[in-house]
Short mmCIF file of C-alpha atoms and ligand atoms in Angstrom, two decimals:
data_model
loop_
_atom_site.label_atom_id
_atom_site.label_comp_id
_atom_site.label_asym_id
_atom_site.label_seq_id
_atom_site.Cartn_x
_atom_site.Cartn_y
_atom_site.Cartn_z
CA MET A 216 5.05 5.66 -7.14
CA SER A 217 5.05 7.79 -10.51
CA ASP A 218 7.45 6.53 -12.39
CA PRO A 219 5.34 4.10 -14.39
CA ALA A 220 8.22 1.76 -15.36
CA HIS A 221 9.48 1.51 -11.67
CA ARG A 222 6.43 -0.08 -11.02
CA ARG A 223 6.62 -1.98 -13.76
CA ARG A 224 9.86 -3.26 -12.41
CA ILE A 225 8.97 -3.70 -9.16
CA ARG A 226 6.14 -6.39 -10.18
CA GLU A 227 7.44 -8.47 -12.82
CA SER A 228 10.83 -8.94 -10.30
CA TYR A 229 8.44 -9.66 -7.62
CA ARG A 230 5.95 -12.81 -10.20
CA ARG A 231 9.03 -14.25 -10.09
CA TRP A 232 9.32 -14.94 -6.87
CA ALA A 233 6.07 -15.19 -5.66
CA ARG A 234 6.21 -18.55 -4.95
CA LEU A 235 10.02 -18.11 -3.54
CA TYR A 236 8.80 -15.44 -1.25
CA ASP A 237 5.99 -16.66 0.66
CA TRP A 238 7.80 -20.43 1.10
CA PHE A 239 10.38 -17.74 2.50
CA ALA A 240 8.77 -15.06 4.45
CA ARG A 241 6.41 -18.03 6.16
CA ALA A 242 9.71 -19.89 6.53
CA THR A 243 11.07 -16.94 8.19
CA THR A 244 7.53 -15.32 9.74
CA ASP A 245 8.89 -15.44 13.58
CA VAL A 246 12.55 -14.60 12.91
CA GLY A 247 13.91 -11.84 15.63
CA GLY A 248 10.39 -11.20 16.51
CA VAL A 249 9.76 -8.37 14.36
CA ARG A 250 6.45 -9.15 12.95
CA ALA A 251 5.05 -9.46 16.26
CA ALA A 252 6.26 -6.05 18.05
CA CYS A 253 5.52 -4.27 14.44
CA VAL A 254 1.52 -5.85 15.03
CA ASP A 255 2.06 -4.68 19.10
CA ALA A 256 2.80 -2.11 17.96
CA LEU A 257 -0.40 -0.81 15.45
CA GLU A 258 -2.16 -1.60 19.59
CA LEU A 259 -5.71 -2.88 17.42
CA ASP A 260 -8.20 -3.74 19.04
CA PRO A 261 -11.12 -5.47 17.88
CA GLY A 262 -13.21 -4.28 15.99
CA ASP A 263 -10.24 -1.63 14.01
CA THR A 264 -9.37 -1.62 10.71
CA VAL A 265 -6.14 -2.05 9.79
CA VAL A 266 -4.66 -1.75 6.10
CA GLU A 267 -1.56 -3.47 5.24
CA PHE A 268 0.76 -1.52 1.76
CA GLY A 269 2.93 -4.44 -0.27
CA CYS A 270 1.12 -7.18 2.22
CA GLY A 271 2.23 -9.33 -0.70
CA PRO A 272 1.23 -12.87 -0.72
CA GLY A 273 0.28 -12.43 2.91
CA PRO A 274 3.13 -13.59 6.40
CA ASN A 275 1.29 -10.16 8.75
CA LEU A 276 -2.74 -11.25 7.75
CA PRO A 277 -2.82 -14.23 10.17
CA ALA A 278 -1.13 -12.38 13.12
CA LEU A 279 -3.65 -9.10 11.96
CA ARG A 280 -6.52 -10.11 11.35
CA GLU A 281 -5.89 -12.55 15.12
CA ALA A 282 -5.83 -8.71 16.50
CA VAL A 283 -9.05 -6.82 15.20
CA GLY A 284 -11.50 -10.25 15.24
CA PRO A 285 -13.45 -11.25 13.84
CA SER A 286 -15.63 -7.92 13.88
CA GLY A 287 -13.05 -5.96 12.28
CA ARG A 288 -11.18 -5.35 8.70
CA VAL A 289 -7.97 -6.41 7.71
CA VAL A 290 -7.68 -4.94 4.32
CA GLY A 291 -4.61 -6.56 2.46
CA VAL A 292 -3.21 -3.82 -0.25
CA ASP A 293 -0.06 -5.20 -2.88
CA VAL A 294 1.02 -3.80 -6.33
CA THR A 295 1.10 -7.63 -7.90
CA ASP A 296 -0.77 -9.83 -8.13
CA ARG A 297 1.17 -13.78 -8.53
CA MET A 298 1.79 -11.70 -4.85
CA LEU A 299 -1.42 -11.22 -4.04
CA ASP A 300 -3.10 -14.97 -5.18
CA ARG A 301 -1.25 -16.05 -2.27
CA ALA A 302 -2.36 -13.85 -0.07
CA ARG A 303 -5.71 -15.06 -1.46
CA ARG A 304 -5.13 -18.73 -1.37
CA LEU A 305 -4.20 -17.85 1.90
CA VAL A 306 -7.89 -15.75 2.88
CA ALA A 307 -9.56 -19.24 1.31
CA ARG A 308 -8.07 -22.11 3.12
CA ARG A 309 -8.19 -19.92 6.30
CA GLY A 310 -12.09 -18.50 5.30
CA TRP A 311 -11.64 -15.20 6.70
CA ALA A 312 -14.68 -13.07 4.99
CA ASN A 313 -13.31 -10.06 6.51
CA VAL A 314 -9.82 -10.13 5.40
CA SER A 315 -9.88 -8.70 1.65
CA LEU A 316 -7.07 -7.86 -0.85
CA VAL A 317 -7.28 -5.07 -3.40
CA GLN A 318 -4.08 -5.05 -6.73
CA ALA A 319 -2.97 -1.29 -6.15
CA ASP A 320 -0.55 1.48 -5.84
CA ALA A 321 0.74 2.18 -1.93
CA ALA A 322 1.69 4.93 -3.47
CA THR A 323 -1.45 6.47 -4.50
CA PRO A 324 -4.04 3.92 -1.59
CA PRO A 325 -6.73 3.19 -2.11
CA ILE A 326 -8.94 4.07 0.95
CA GLU A 327 -10.00 6.45 2.42
CA SER A 328 -9.32 5.97 6.59
CA ALA A 329 -7.73 3.38 8.79
CA ASP A 330 -7.47 2.32 12.55
CA ALA A 331 -3.88 2.09 11.81
CA VAL A 332 -1.67 0.85 9.24
CA LEU A 333 1.22 -1.57 8.65
CA SER A 334 4.83 -1.78 5.67
CA THR A 335 6.69 -4.88 5.95
CA PHE A 336 9.85 -4.34 3.87
CA VAL A 337 8.30 -2.74 1.82
CA THR A 338 9.39 1.07 1.62
CA SER A 339 12.77 0.85 1.01
CA LEU A 340 11.48 -0.07 -2.69
CA PHE A 341 9.88 3.96 -3.25
CA PRO A 342 12.12 6.66 -4.69
CA ASP A 343 11.06 8.95 -2.30
CA PRO A 344 9.46 7.10 0.31
CA GLU A 345 8.60 10.09 2.54
CA VAL A 346 6.03 11.65 0.33
CA VAL A 347 4.45 7.66 0.17
CA VAL A 348 4.20 7.38 4.43
CA ARG A 349 3.02 11.45 4.54
CA GLU A 350 0.69 9.82 3.16
CA TRP A 351 -0.31 6.92 4.92
CA CYS A 352 -0.19 9.08 7.87
CA GLY A 353 -2.97 11.07 6.48
CA LEU A 354 -4.96 8.35 6.38
CA ALA A 355 -5.09 6.49 10.03
CA ASP A 356 -4.00 7.83 13.83
CA THR A 357 -0.87 4.82 13.65
CA VAL A 358 0.62 3.72 11.28
CA VAL A 359 4.15 1.20 11.62
CA LEU A 360 6.83 0.22 9.15
CA ALA A 361 9.80 -2.77 9.10
CA SER A 362 12.79 -1.64 6.86
CA PHE A 363 16.22 -2.06 5.94
CA ALA A 364 19.23 -0.31 7.85
CA PRO A 365 22.67 -0.77 8.50
CA ARG A 366 22.03 -0.36 11.75
CA GLY A 367 24.02 -3.87 12.65
CA ASN A 368 27.93 -5.09 12.98
CA ARG A 369 30.45 -5.74 10.70
CA LEU A 370 28.76 -8.72 9.69
CA ALA A 371 25.30 -8.42 10.15
CA ASN A 372 25.74 -5.31 7.58
CA ALA A 373 28.13 -7.39 5.44
CA THR A 374 25.12 -10.11 5.44
CA LEU A 375 23.02 -7.44 3.53
CA TRP A 376 24.61 -5.26 1.58
CA ALA A 377 25.25 -8.81 0.10
CA PHE A 378 21.32 -9.34 -0.16
CA THR A 379 21.23 -5.55 -1.34
CA ARG A 380 23.30 -6.01 -4.74
CA LEU A 381 21.36 -9.47 -5.46
CA SER A 382 18.16 -7.33 -5.66
CA THR A 383 19.56 -3.58 -7.15
CA GLU A 384 17.16 -3.34 -9.56
CA LEU A 385 14.34 -3.45 -6.58
CA PHE A 386 16.07 -0.32 -4.27
CA ASP A 387 17.90 1.06 -7.17
CA ALA A 388 20.97 0.01 -5.60
CA SER A 389 22.69 -0.34 -9.34
CA GLY A 390 25.86 1.79 -9.71
CA THR A 391 25.10 3.88 -6.47
CA ASP A 392 26.27 2.41 -2.64
CA ALA A 393 24.00 -0.09 -1.84
CA LEU A 394 23.47 0.57 2.16
CA ALA A 395 23.74 4.29 1.63
CA GLN A 396 21.05 4.19 0.03
CA LEU A 397 18.98 1.72 1.39
CA ASP A 398 20.24 4.13 5.52
CA ARG A 399 18.97 7.15 3.13
CA ARG A 400 15.61 5.47 2.17
CA THR A 401 15.22 4.20 5.43
CA ALA A 402 15.52 7.19 7.40
CA ALA A 403 13.48 9.15 4.58
CA ALA A 404 10.18 6.45 5.80
CA ARG A 405 10.81 7.96 9.34
CA SER A 406 11.23 11.36 8.10
CA GLY A 407 7.26 10.84 6.58
CA LEU A 408 6.27 9.74 9.71
CA GLU A 409 8.15 12.18 12.57
CA ALA A 410 6.93 15.96 9.61
CA SER A 411 3.16 14.02 10.54
CA MET A 412 2.87 12.04 13.30
CA LYS A 413 3.37 13.23 17.22
CA GLN A 414 5.53 10.43 18.52
CA VAL A 415 7.46 8.85 16.46
CA GLU A 416 9.74 4.99 18.00
CA SER A 417 11.86 3.29 16.94
CA GLU A 418 13.60 -0.10 17.74
CA THR A 419 16.38 -2.56 15.43
CA TYR A 420 15.86 -6.16 15.29
CA VAL A 421 18.00 -9.04 14.16
CA PHE A 422 21.19 -7.97 14.75
CA GLY A 423 20.17 -4.92 14.01
CA THR A 424 20.19 -4.64 10.11
CA ILE A 425 15.89 -4.23 10.13
CA THR A 426 14.41 -0.47 11.81
CA VAL A 427 11.25 -0.93 13.53
CA SER A 428 9.52 2.33 13.39
CA ALA A 429 5.75 3.77 15.42
CA GLY A 430 4.47 6.50 14.40
CA TYR A 431 1.32 8.15 16.45
CA ARG A 432 -0.69 10.71 15.78
C1 SAM B 32 9.60 -7.73 -0.22
S1 SAM B 32 7.89 -7.32 0.33
C2 SAM B 32 7.53 -7.67 1.58
C3 SAM B 32 6.16 -8.65 1.47
C4 SAM B 32 5.47 -8.64 2.71
N1 SAM B 32 5.38 -6.84 3.47
C5 SAM B 32 6.39 -9.08 3.80
O1 SAM B 32 6.35 -8.27 5.04
O2 SAM B 32 7.03 -10.76 2.92
C6 SAM B 32 7.21 -5.69 -1.39
C7 SAM B 32 5.99 -6.12 -2.28
O3 SAM B 32 5.38 -5.02 -1.71
C8 SAM B 32 4.74 -4.63 -2.62
N2 SAM B 32 5.29 -3.18 -3.34
C9 SAM B 32 6.24 -2.70 -4.23
N3 SAM B 32 6.10 -1.91 -4.52
C10 SAM B 32 4.65 -1.69 -4.80
C11 SAM B 32 3.54 -0.73 -4.61
N4 SAM B 32 4.18 0.30 -4.73
N5 SAM B 32 1.73 -0.30 -4.08
C12 SAM B 32 1.98 -1.98 -3.24
N6 SAM B 32 2.60 -2.90 -2.94
C13 SAM B 32 4.16 -2.87 -3.82
C14 SAM B 32 5.80 -6.06 -3.40
O4 SAM B 32 4.79 -6.26 -4.78
C15 SAM B 32 6.04 -6.37 -2.40
O5 SAM B 32 4.76 -8.18 -3.05
#
């Protein structure tokens, strides 16, 4: 993310919401099977290294750690210190020695390579998701993304619309059609996968409001 003001806005917002987000993410970890589908799509083996961009308080970390086992490595990257504080507490509670957390901008990754990259509910926050996703594809042979998209029925789309209106500052959606903005960014993230990977697969979840796309080199 090149714009420091945008990065600051994102960070300030997630700082305010870190505690509530942590609770919400834990309470909904299994909803719709989205997170499990993402981890399946990563096709991790024991001993692999997986990087999660925008890991937040760590709702995906338990499943990632389980998939790579004690000999693998999990790296969580997030720009918001308070989100990482919560993820650190989780890692300490579980006593995981092979999970590291790094505060950094995922748009300029502090990582050279990995077996796989995951990012859930983050790409819609980037002004230009395609550029960022292309960058991630240069790091690993498998990249899996979960993003919001208005691909459901009217009620599902209306719920998503209400959610985006409540978070316009995150999605840069004030003064624009919030759903169209979300749709554009999710499509741009997929374009990043398509431009860089040989095979791209997408599935929708939770009444069509969440799209999981997996790119394989
Ligand atoms: C909606 S939360 C998603 C957290 C987690 N991935 C999940 O699935 O619940 C978005 C997270 O992305 C982080 N984030 C936003 N922009 C980022 C950036 N440029 N670099 C790293 N992290 C970023 C935020 O701090 C926040 O923790």
